[in-house]
mmCIF file of C-alpha atoms in Angstrom:
data_model
loop_
_atom_site.group_PDB
_atom_site.id
_atom_site.type_symbol
_atom_site.label_atom_id
_atom_site.label_comp_id
_atom_site.label_asym_id
_atom_site.label_seq_id
_atom_site.Cartn_x
_atom_site.Cartn_y
_atom_site.Cartn_z
ATOM 1 C CA UNK A 1 10.825 -11.058 -27.925
ATOM 2 C CA UNK A 2 7.399 -11.678 -27.130
ATOM 3 C CA UNK A 3 4.628 -9.655 -26.249
ATOM 4 C CA UNK A 4 4.486 -7.817 -22.797
ATOM 5 C CA UNK A 5 1.985 -8.118 -20.145
ATOM 6 C CA UNK A 6 0.469 -5.220 -18.077
ATOM 7 C CA UNK A 7 -0.290 -5.927 -14.391
ATOM 8 C CA UNK A 8 -2.170 -3.027 -13.162
ATOM 9 C CA UNK A 9 -3.768 -2.660 -9.599
ATOM 10 C CA UNK A 10 -6.002 0.123 -9.178
ATOM 11 C CA UNK A 11 -8.089 0.816 -5.261
ATOM 12 C CA UNK A 12 -10.012 3.257 -3.798
ATOM 13 C CA UNK A 13 -12.216 3.627 -1.277
ATOM 14 C CA UNK A 14 -16.097 5.130 -2.597
ATOM 15 C CA UNK A 15 -17.251 4.295 0.562
ATOM 16 C CA UNK A 16 -17.134 2.399 3.721
ATOM 17 C CA UNK A 17 -19.589 -0.350 5.045
ATOM 18 C CA UNK A 18 -20.358 -0.076 8.372
ATOM 19 C CA UNK A 19 -18.687 3.279 8.702
ATOM 20 C CA UNK A 20 -15.224 2.541 7.575
ATOM 21 C CA UNK A 21 -14.824 -1.292 8.275
ATOM 22 C CA UNK A 22 -15.663 -3.761 4.818
ATOM 23 C CA UNK A 23 -16.910 -2.329 1.067
ATOM 24 C CA UNK A 24 -21.053 -3.607 0.343
ATOM 25 C CA UNK A 25 -21.497 -6.932 -1.957
ATOM 26 C CA UNK A 26 -23.598 -4.198 -4.150
ATOM 27 C CA UNK A 27 -20.356 -2.581 -4.898
ATOM 28 C CA UNK A 28 -18.097 -5.649 -5.442
ATOM 29 C CA UNK A 29 -20.664 -6.981 -7.476
ATOM 30 C CA UNK A 30 -21.039 -3.424 -9.595
ATOM 31 C CA UNK A 31 -17.200 -3.287 -10.319
ATOM 32 C CA UNK A 32 -16.975 -6.516 -11.557
ATOM 33 C CA UNK A 33 -19.922 -5.826 -13.810
ATOM 34 C CA UNK A 34 -18.432 -2.794 -15.336
ATOM 35 C CA UNK A 35 -14.822 -4.717 -15.835
ATOM 36 C CA UNK A 36 -17.108 -7.990 -17.933
ATOM 37 C CA UNK A 37 -18.093 -5.196 -20.350
ATOM 38 C CA UNK A 38 -14.787 -4.415 -21.387
ATOM 39 C CA UNK A 39 -12.942 -5.126 -24.540
ATOM 40 C CA UNK A 40 -9.438 -4.243 -23.039
ATOM 41 C CA UNK A 41 -8.262 -6.615 -20.452
ATOM 42 C CA UNK A 42 -7.379 -10.220 -20.557
ATOM 43 C CA UNK A 43 -8.332 -10.478 -17.053
ATOM 44 C CA UNK A 44 -9.382 -9.199 -13.428
ATOM 45 C CA UNK A 45 -10.393 -9.733 -9.893
ATOM 46 C CA UNK A 46 -12.043 -7.627 -7.799
ATOM 47 C CA UNK A 47 -11.532 -7.917 -4.162
ATOM 48 C CA UNK A 48 -11.352 -5.728 -1.376
ATOM 49 C CA UNK A 49 -9.265 -5.290 1.341
ATOM 50 C CA UNK A 50 -11.141 -3.038 4.541
ATOM 51 C CA UNK A 51 -13.352 -0.397 2.783
ATOM 52 C CA UNK A 52 -11.048 -0.538 -0.035
ATOM 53 C CA UNK A 53 -12.086 -1.635 -3.436
ATOM 54 C CA UNK A 54 -8.974 -2.900 -5.482
ATOM 55 C CA UNK A 55 -9.259 -4.014 -9.479
ATOM 56 C CA UNK A 56 -6.751 -6.527 -10.379
ATOM 57 C CA UNK A 57 -6.647 -5.901 -13.945
ATOM 58 C CA UNK A 58 -3.999 -7.811 -16.742
ATOM 59 C CA UNK A 59 -3.985 -6.498 -20.549
ATOM 60 C CA UNK A 60 -1.177 -5.602 -23.458
ATOM 61 C CA UNK A 61 -1.974 -1.768 -23.951
ATOM 62 C CA UNK A 62 1.453 -0.783 -20.899
ATOM 63 C CA UNK A 63 1.575 1.340 -17.844
ATOM 64 C CA UNK A 64 0.161 4.612 -17.297
ATOM 65 C CA UNK A 65 -2.704 4.303 -19.976
ATOM 66 C CA UNK A 66 -5.037 6.105 -20.460
ATOM 67 C CA UNK A 67 -7.523 3.658 -21.399
ATOM 68 C CA UNK A 68 -7.471 1.455 -18.195
ATOM 69 C CA UNK A 69 -7.225 4.508 -16.202
ATOM 70 C CA UNK A 70 -10.333 5.392 -17.969
ATOM 71 C CA UNK A 71 -12.016 1.981 -17.154
ATOM 72 C CA UNK A 72 -10.953 2.171 -13.334
ATOM 73 C CA UNK A 73 -12.393 5.572 -13.178
ATOM 74 C CA UNK A 74 -15.326 4.912 -14.525
ATOM 75 C CA UNK A 75 -15.448 1.239 -12.213
ATOM 76 C CA UNK A 76 -15.460 3.801 -9.158
ATOM 77 C CA UNK A 77 -17.786 6.039 -10.136
ATOM 78 C CA UNK A 78 -20.518 3.498 -11.180
ATOM 79 C CA UNK A 79 -19.547 2.354 -7.243
ATOM 80 C CA UNK A 80 -19.738 5.401 -5.926
ATOM 81 C CA UNK A 81 -23.246 5.999 -7.806
ATOM 82 C CA UNK A 82 -24.132 2.558 -5.831
ATOM 83 C CA UNK A 83 -22.576 4.049 -2.400
ATOM 84 C CA UNK A 84 -24.573 7.295 -2.393
ATOM 85 C CA UNK A 85 -27.920 5.049 -3.113
ATOM 86 C CA UNK A 86 -27.209 3.005 0.019
ATOM 87 C CA UNK A 87 -26.317 5.570 2.073
ATOM 88 C CA UNK A 88 -23.035 4.444 2.924
ATOM 89 C CA UNK A 89 -19.830 6.584 4.935
ATOM 90 C CA UNK A 90 -17.451 8.708 2.450
ATOM 91 C CA UNK A 91 -19.294 7.772 -0.531
ATOM 92 C CA UNK A 92 -16.533 9.041 -2.883
ATOM 93 C CA UNK A 93 -14.037 10.138 -0.295
ATOM 94 C CA UNK A 94 -11.126 9.206 -2.685
ATOM 95 C CA UNK A 95 -12.142 10.693 -5.765
ATOM 96 C CA UNK A 96 -11.255 13.871 -5.903
ATOM 97 C CA UNK A 97 -12.393 15.442 -8.721
ATOM 98 C CA UNK A 98 -15.252 15.600 -10.667
ATOM 99 C CA UNK A 99 -13.714 14.475 -14.333
ATOM 100 C CA UNK A 100 -11.125 12.268 -15.532
ATOM 101 C CA UNK A 101 -8.159 13.960 -17.068
ATOM 102 C CA UNK A 102 -6.556 10.958 -18.882
ATOM 103 C CA UNK A 103 -4.694 9.175 -15.560
ATOM 104 C CA UNK A 104 -5.750 8.147 -12.406
ATOM 105 C CA UNK A 105 -2.892 9.249 -10.564
ATOM 106 C CA UNK A 106 -3.164 12.386 -8.487
ATOM 107 C CA UNK A 107 -6.946 12.077 -8.708
ATOM 108 C CA UNK A 108 -7.390 9.637 -5.676
ATOM 109 C CA UNK A 109 -6.823 6.179 -6.322
ATOM 110 C CA UNK A 110 -3.840 4.322 -5.483
ATOM 111 C CA UNK A 111 -2.027 2.915 -8.836
ATOM 112 C CA UNK A 112 0.585 0.083 -9.064
ATOM 113 C CA UNK A 113 1.450 -1.704 -12.415
ATOM 114 C CA UNK A 114 4.543 -4.211 -13.193
ATOM 115 C CA UNK A 115 5.173 -4.705 -17.789
ATOM 116 C CA UNK A 116 6.874 -7.518 -18.274
ATOM 117 C CA UNK A 117 7.073 -10.604 -20.560
ATOM 118 C CA UNK A 118 5.377 -13.714 -18.887
ATOM 119 C CA UNK A 119 8.334 -16.217 -17.789
ATOM 120 C CA UNK A 120 7.723 -19.797 -18.054
ATOM 121 C CA UNK A 121 6.740 -19.758 -14.191
ATOM 122 C CA UNK A 122 5.465 -16.294 -13.278
ATOM 123 C CA UNK A 123 3.853 -15.864 -9.721
ATOM 124 C CA UNK A 124 3.011 -12.724 -8.719
ATOM 125 C CA UNK A 125 1.988 -11.802 -5.211
ATOM 126 C CA UNK A 126 -0.322 -9.124 -4.667
ATOM 127 C CA UNK A 127 -0.460 -7.015 -1.361
ATOM 128 C CA UNK A 128 -3.312 -4.889 -0.148
ATOM 129 C CA UNK A 129 -3.358 -2.743 3.236
ATOM 130 C CA UNK A 130 -5.972 -0.975 4.392
ATOM 131 C CA UNK A 131 -5.626 1.986 7.330
ATOM 132 C CA UNK A 132 -2.125 2.574 6.670
ATOM 133 C CA UNK A 133 0.355 4.477 4.134
ATOM 134 C CA UNK A 134 2.683 3.701 0.808
ATOM 135 C CA UNK A 135 5.891 4.034 3.746
ATOM 136 C CA UNK A 136 4.189 0.545 5.607
ATOM 137 C CA UNK A 137 5.870 -1.240 2.410
ATOM 138 C CA UNK A 138 9.586 -0.088 3.166
ATOM 139 C CA UNK A 139 10.469 -2.514 5.709
ATOM 140 C CA UNK A 140 8.957 -5.556 4.089
ATOM 141 C CA UNK A 141 10.871 -4.378 0.958
ATOM 142 C CA UNK A 142 13.836 -4.159 2.527
ATOM 143 C CA UNK A 143 13.618 -7.594 3.930
ATOM 144 C CA UNK A 144 12.462 -9.901 0.990
ATOM 145 C CA UNK A 145 15.235 -8.113 -1.322
ATOM 146 C CA UNK A 146 17.879 -6.950 0.830
ATOM 147 C CA UNK A 147 18.035 -8.771 4.454
ATOM 148 C CA UNK A 148 19.993 -12.298 4.533
ATOM 149 C CA UNK A 149 18.037 -13.702 7.388
ATOM 150 C CA UNK A 150 14.671 -13.320 5.990
ATOM 151 C CA UNK A 151 15.590 -13.990 2.091
ATOM 152 C CA UNK A 152 18.537 -16.617 1.940
ATOM 153 C CA UNK A 153 18.217 -16.587 -2.044
ATOM 154 C CA UNK A 154 20.201 -13.604 -1.624
ATOM 155 C CA UNK A 155 23.240 -15.636 -0.345
ATOM 156 C CA UNK A 156 23.128 -18.917 -1.842
ATOM 157 C CA UNK A 157 21.050 -18.262 -5.518
ATOM 158 C CA UNK A 158 23.577 -17.335 -7.956
ATOM 159 C CA UNK A 159 20.793 -15.455 -10.105
ATOM 160 C CA UNK A 160 20.059 -13.262 -6.633
ATOM 161 C CA UNK A 161 23.297 -13.118 -5.044
ATOM 162 C CA UNK A 162 24.275 -9.617 -6.468
ATOM 163 C CA UNK A 163 21.509 -7.968 -5.425
ATOM 164 C CA UNK A 164 18.804 -5.205 -6.041
ATOM 165 C CA UNK A 165 17.950 -1.585 -7.542
ATOM 166 C CA UNK A 166 15.582 0.388 -5.012
ATOM 167 C CA UNK A 167 13.805 3.277 -6.664
ATOM 168 C CA UNK A 168 13.293 5.455 -3.698
ATOM 169 C CA UNK A 169 10.166 8.394 -4.101
ATOM 170 C CA UNK A 170 10.777 11.606 -1.706
ATOM 171 C CA UNK A 171 7.201 12.621 -1.305
ATOM 172 C CA UNK A 172 7.457 16.061 0.014
ATOM 173 C CA UNK A 173 9.872 17.619 -2.716
ATOM 174 C CA UNK A 174 8.497 14.855 -5.468
ATOM 175 C CA UNK A 175 11.900 13.596 -6.270
ATOM 176 C CA UNK A 176 13.384 10.108 -6.765
ATOM 177 C CA UNK A 177 16.718 8.109 -6.064
ATOM 178 C CA UNK A 178 18.199 4.786 -7.444
ATOM 179 C CA UNK A 179 20.542 2.897 -4.806
ATOM 180 C CA UNK A 180 22.280 -0.079 -5.600
ATOM 181 C CA UNK A 181 22.204 -3.335 -3.045
ATOM 182 C CA UNK A 182 24.072 -4.199 -0.828
ATOM 183 C CA UNK A 183 26.637 -1.968 -1.279
ATOM 184 C CA UNK A 184 24.373 1.258 -0.525
ATOM 185 C CA UNK A 185 22.102 -0.555 1.883
ATOM 186 C CA UNK A 186 23.384 1.363 4.702
ATOM 187 C CA UNK A 187 23.043 4.830 2.813
ATOM 188 C CA UNK A 188 19.617 4.044 1.694
ATOM 189 C CA UNK A 189 18.201 2.751 5.125
ATOM 190 C CA UNK A 190 18.934 6.616 6.103
ATOM 191 C CA UNK A 191 15.877 8.051 3.933
ATOM 192 C CA UNK A 192 13.599 4.160 3.872
ATOM 193 C CA UNK A 193 13.142 4.646 7.624
ATOM 194 C CA UNK A 194 11.473 7.914 7.187
ATOM 195 C CA UNK A 195 8.484 6.052 6.082
ATOM 196 C CA UNK A 196 6.655 9.319 5.937
ATOM 197 C CA UNK A 197 8.409 11.206 3.592
ATOM 198 C CA UNK A 198 10.653 8.516 1.650
ATOM 199 C CA UNK A 199 8.951 5.204 0.002
ATOM 200 C CA UNK A 200 10.466 2.145 -2.210
ATOM 201 C CA UNK A 201 8.619 2.805 -5.250
ATOM 202 C CA UNK A 202 9.661 0.071 -7.143
ATOM 203 C CA UNK A 203 12.871 -2.682 -6.887
ATOM 204 C CA UNK A 204 14.901 -3.902 -10.194
ATOM 205 C CA UNK A 205 16.751 -6.988 -10.948
ATOM 206 C CA UNK A 206 20.752 -5.359 -10.830
ATOM 207 C CA UNK A 207 21.799 -7.509 -13.563
ATOM 208 C CA UNK A 208 18.748 -7.199 -16.248
ATOM 209 C CA UNK A 209 17.439 -4.423 -14.627
ATOM 210 C CA UNK A 210 14.283 -5.875 -15.204
ATOM 211 C CA UNK A 211 11.186 -4.742 -12.770
ATOM 212 C CA UNK A 212 10.484 -7.222 -9.977
ATOM 213 C CA UNK A 213 7.856 -5.063 -7.339
ATOM 214 C CA UNK A 214 6.379 -1.856 -7.852
ATOM 215 C CA UNK A 215 4.000 -0.286 -5.106
ATOM 216 C CA UNK A 216 1.280 2.516 -5.232
ATOM 217 C CA UNK A 217 2.907 5.611 -3.714
ATOM 218 C CA UNK A 218 0.071 8.154 -3.307
ATOM 219 C CA UNK A 219 -0.482 10.600 -0.471
ATOM 220 C CA UNK A 220 -4.139 11.324 -0.527
ATOM 221 C CA UNK A 221 -3.994 14.389 1.999
ATOM 222 C CA UNK A 222 -1.142 15.505 0.204
ATOM 223 C CA UNK A 223 -2.799 15.841 -3.217
ATOM 224 C CA UNK A 224 -5.854 16.966 -1.753
ATOM 225 C CA UNK A 225 -4.035 19.794 0.961
ATOM 226 C CA UNK A 226 -7.015 18.214 3.650
ATOM 227 C CA UNK A 227 -6.991 15.099 5.989
ATOM 228 C CA UNK A 228 -9.314 12.480 2.965
ATOM 229 C CA UNK A 229 -7.737 9.658 5.213
ATOM 230 C CA UNK A 230 -4.961 7.028 4.390
ATOM 231 C CA UNK A 231 -3.443 6.358 1.453
ATOM 232 C CA UNK A 232 -4.160 2.046 2.040
ATOM 233 C CA UNK A 233 -1.026 1.073 -0.815
ATOM 234 C CA UNK A 234 -1.237 -1.750 -3.265
ATOM 235 C CA UNK A 235 2.059 -3.867 -3.481
ATOM 236 C CA UNK A 236 2.842 -5.737 -6.413
ATOM 237 C CA UNK A 237 6.370 -8.790 -6.271
ATOM 238 C CA UNK A 238 6.986 -11.130 -8.976
ATOM 239 C CA UNK A 239 8.417 -14.518 -7.351
ATOM 240 C CA UNK A 240 10.876 -17.212 -8.074
ATOM 241 C CA UNK A 241 13.363 -17.665 -10.900
ATOM 242 C CA UNK A 242 16.318 -15.108 -9.490
ATOM 243 C CA UNK A 243 13.670 -13.233 -8.029
ATOM 244 C CA UNK A 244 12.472 -13.881 -3.942
ATOM 245 C CA UNK A 245 10.567 -17.289 -3.503
ATOM 246 C CA UNK A 246 7.114 -16.332 -2.325
ATOM 247 C CA UNK A 247 7.623 -17.634 1.107
ATOM 248 C CA UNK A 248 10.660 -14.946 1.276
ATOM 249 C CA UNK A 249 8.557 -12.097 0.019
ATOM 250 C CA UNK A 250 5.618 -13.247 2.855
ATOM 251 C CA UNK A 251 8.042 -13.755 5.678
ATOM 252 C CA UNK A 252 8.360 -9.917 6.543
ATOM 253 C CA UNK A 253 4.853 -10.680 7.566
ATOM 254 C CA UNK A 254 5.039 -12.797 10.163
ATOM 255 C CA UNK A 255 6.285 -10.283 12.477
ATOM 256 C CA UNK A 256 3.727 -7.665 12.149
ATOM 257 C CA UNK A 257 5.435 -4.433 12.478
ATOM 258 C CA UNK A 258 3.939 -0.547 13.747
ATOM 259 C CA UNK A 259 2.826 1.591 10.304
ATOM 260 C CA UNK A 260 1.378 4.850 10.197
ATOM 261 C CA UNK A 261 -2.437 5.004 9.902
ATOM 262 C CA UNK A 262 -5.157 3.567 11.607
ATOM 263 C CA UNK A 263 -7.277 5.816 13.224
ATOM 264 C CA UNK A 264 -8.043 8.395 11.473
ATOM 265 C CA UNK A 265 -5.216 8.210 9.566
ATOM 266 C CA UNK A 266 -3.227 9.560 13.131
ATOM 267 C CA UNK A 267 -2.188 6.440 14.805
ATOM 268 C CA UNK A 268 1.056 4.345 15.032
ATOM 269 C CA UNK A 269 -0.035 0.608 15.086
ATOM 270 C CA UNK A 270 1.312 -2.796 14.331
ATOM 271 C CA UNK A 271 0.378 -3.950 10.818
ATOM 272 C CA UNK A 272 -1.754 -7.780 11.233
ATOM 273 C CA UNK A 273 -1.530 -10.010 8.243
ATOM 274 C CA UNK A 274 -4.544 -11.450 7.690
ATOM 275 C CA UNK A 275 -6.744 -13.506 5.006
ATOM 276 C CA UNK A 276 -9.560 -11.354 2.508
ATOM 277 C CA UNK A 277 -12.593 -12.266 5.423
ATOM 278 C CA UNK A 278 -10.502 -11.465 8.326
ATOM 279 C CA UNK A 279 -9.779 -8.285 6.423
ATOM 280 C CA UNK A 280 -12.509 -5.609 8.332
ATOM 281 C CA UNK A 281 -11.045 -3.455 10.724
ATOM 282 C CA UNK A 282 -12.861 -2.976 14.043
ATOM 283 C CA UNK A 283 -11.276 -2.442 16.567
ATOM 284 C CA UNK A 284 -9.972 1.701 16.790
ATOM 285 C CA UNK A 285 -10.997 1.137 13.061
ATOM 286 C CA UNK A 286 -7.947 -1.207 13.063
ATOM 287 C CA UNK A 287 -5.428 -2.205 13.638
ATOM 288 C CA UNK A 288 -3.967 -1.934 9.696
ATOM 289 C CA UNK A 289 -4.413 -5.160 7.660
ATOM 290 C CA UNK A 290 -2.750 -6.095 5.176
ATOM 291 C CA UNK A 291 -3.619 -9.317 2.536
ATOM 292 C CA UNK A 292 -1.832 -10.762 0.202
ATOM 293 C CA UNK A 293 -3.660 -13.019 -2.505
ATOM 294 C CA UNK A 294 -1.350 -15.024 -5.031
ATOM 295 C CA UNK A 295 -1.690 -14.989 -9.176
ATOM 296 C CA UNK A 296 -0.080 -17.317 -11.343
ATOM 297 C CA UNK A 297 -0.365 -15.638 -14.692
ATOM 298 C CA UNK A 298 -0.668 -17.898 -17.953
ATOM 299 C CA UNK A 299 -0.847 -15.421 -21.297
ATOM 300 C CA UNK A 300 -1.793 -12.785 -19.085
ATOM 301 C CA UNK A 301 -5.219 -15.205 -16.944
ATOM 302 C CA UNK A 302 -5.226 -14.987 -13.048
ATOM 303 C CA UNK A 303 -4.645 -18.097 -12.232
ATOM 304 C CA UNK A 304 -6.012 -18.269 -8.402
ATOM 305 C CA UNK A 305 -6.209 -16.052 -6.270
ATOM 306 C CA UNK A 306 -4.694 -17.997 -3.168
ATOM 307 C CA UNK A 307 -5.150 -15.779 -0.012
ATOM 308 C CA UNK A 308 -2.143 -16.673 1.772
ATOM 309 C CA UNK A 309 -2.386 -15.503 4.798
ATOM 310 C CA UNK A 310 -5.491 -17.968 5.514
ATOM 311 C CA UNK A 311 -2.666 -20.047 6.121
ATOM 312 C CA UNK A 312 -2.234 -20.767 10.191
ATOM 313 C CA UNK A 313 1.462 -20.571 10.459
ATOM 314 C CA UNK A 314 0.842 -16.249 10.587
ATOM 315 C CA UNK A 315 -2.004 -16.983 13.831
ATOM 316 C CA UNK A 316 1.204 -16.383 15.977
ATOM 317 C CA UNK A 317 1.901 -12.769 13.946
ATOM 318 C CA UNK A 318 -2.041 -11.930 14.739
ATOM 319 C CA UNK A 319 -1.748 -12.912 17.969
ATOM 320 C CA UNK A 320 1.174 -10.467 18.494
ATOM 321 C CA UNK A 321 0.069 -7.731 16.408
ATOM 322 C CA UNK A 322 -3.535 -8.018 19.170
ATOM 323 C CA UNK A 323 -1.048 -7.709 21.918
ATOM 324 C CA UNK A 324 1.148 -4.978 20.332
ATOM 325 C CA UNK A 325 -1.851 -3.232 19.370
ATOM 326 C CA UNK A 326 -3.450 -3.868 23.666
ATOM 327 C CA UNK A 327 -0.260 -1.905 24.467
ATOM 328 C CA UNK A 328 0.169 0.553 22.400
ATOM 329 C CA UNK A 329 -3.866 1.680 22.910
ATOM 330 C CA UNK A 330 -3.189 2.473 26.037
ATOM 331 C CA UNK A 331 -1.119 5.831 24.958
ATOM 332 C CA UNK A 332 -4.100 7.208 23.983
ATOM 333 C CA UNK A 333 -3.482 10.749 22.251
ATOM 334 C CA UNK A 334 0.056 10.608 23.389
ATOM 335 C CA UNK A 335 3.035 10.018 20.437
ATOM 336 C CA UNK A 336 4.457 7.849 19.861
ATOM 337 C CA UNK A 337 0.752 5.532 19.367
ATOM 338 C CA UNK A 338 -0.875 9.433 18.214
ATOM 339 C CA UNK A 339 1.523 10.448 15.098
ATOM 340 C CA UNK A 340 4.289 13.465 15.478
ATOM 341 C CA UNK A 341 2.945 16.822 14.810
ATOM 342 C CA UNK A 342 4.358 16.822 11.747
ATOM 343 C CA UNK A 343 2.337 14.248 10.283
ATOM 344 C CA UNK A 344 -1.057 15.743 12.067
ATOM 345 C CA UNK A 345 -1.375 18.938 9.675
ATOM 346 C CA UNK A 346 -4.407 18.153 8.114
ATOM 347 C CA UNK A 347 -6.089 17.208 11.525
ATOM 348 C CA UNK A 348 -7.278 20.019 14.514
ATOM 349 C CA UNK A 349 -4.043 20.892 15.331
ATOM 350 C CA UNK A 350 -3.903 23.879 13.212
ATOM 351 C CA UNK A 351 -7.365 25.177 13.925
ATOM 352 C CA UNK A 352 -6.489 24.607 17.994
ATOM 353 C CA UNK A 353 -3.043 26.180 16.896
ATOM 354 C CA UNK A 354 -4.610 29.113 15.197
ATOM 355 C CA UNK A 355 -6.921 29.784 17.981
ATOM 356 C CA UNK A 356 -4.328 29.508 20.718
ATOM 357 C CA UNK A 357 -1.297 31.284 18.830
ATOM 358 C CA UNK A 358 -1.866 34.792 20.974
ATOM 359 C CA UNK A 359 -1.458 32.726 24.663
ATOM 360 C CA UNK A 360 1.851 31.830 24.047
ATOM 361 C CA UNK A 361 3.912 34.044 25.784
ATOM 362 C CA UNK A 362 7.440 34.701 24.451
ATOM 363 C CA UNK A 363 9.733 33.621 27.211
ATOM 364 C CA UNK A 364 12.304 36.110 28.171
ATOM 365 C CA UNK A 365 16.062 34.698 28.470
ATOM 366 C CA UNK A 366 17.588 34.364 31.755
#
């Protein structure tokens, strides 16, 4: 048995440039400097999507490793110091504590980690989203691993034909359940269609129980008890050789679906696939963006990235996303553009409800 590699992607918004649209180059350079000085890592890549810094790291320390999480925390703290010096907006907003407690989970940053033995060829995709929440991955993951109209390998690849296991998290009651697909597909859809509460955490190959994909499921407002922005999740997907091909993993984003987030984290909008250079959401602080970086792993080294959505074949998806954005923006503060009331509890809604509660009169039943 060979040595296992851990791919850790940890992200945080520690200051926007300008507003919530992007990351100042000095923050990215600061992050690279901190990671370059660490003996813990085999390799790393620092990038961003919108105003979120994404630390992509490989090492041999396993998932939930305190030293790796401490390194990420220290990196974000260093970046926060620069953000404050530059008077960037929302400096340190994703860091919900002043002191590291051994693991960044529950402290603000988003985390997705895969631990596996490298295959003969190990292509991975790091999906990174801005101005949305973890439930944004539900539909793409369903398409990648359960929809034969998207992933023909489910029909014609003997290694995929038996399907996959989906681990679903209930973010409200902090529970999990695993569904075996395709036989439990309809049961699973009952839950993952409710993207604000139930999210796909991980996907496993059924026969080997090997992990194929995992996402960050942290919800900032649930951790902070107040509105602090959407969660801007990441998703890691291993490809080829019994897993979806690279093209099958990317295909769900060719048709932009509606996700929660956008302006003030309070609106529905299309998830637009973009290269990193176009991942700076400005229209109504959006529309929500997704970037996809491909790496070939070789002894833990990150060969790449290939910026997949720089491909012109996604031009029509971007055009459609803009058309959807035009349509839904005309609805302004009305649902379904504005999120349902149960998603608005950390905005002005509680204050207004409290102030006006005595003006609501009870109706008599006639």
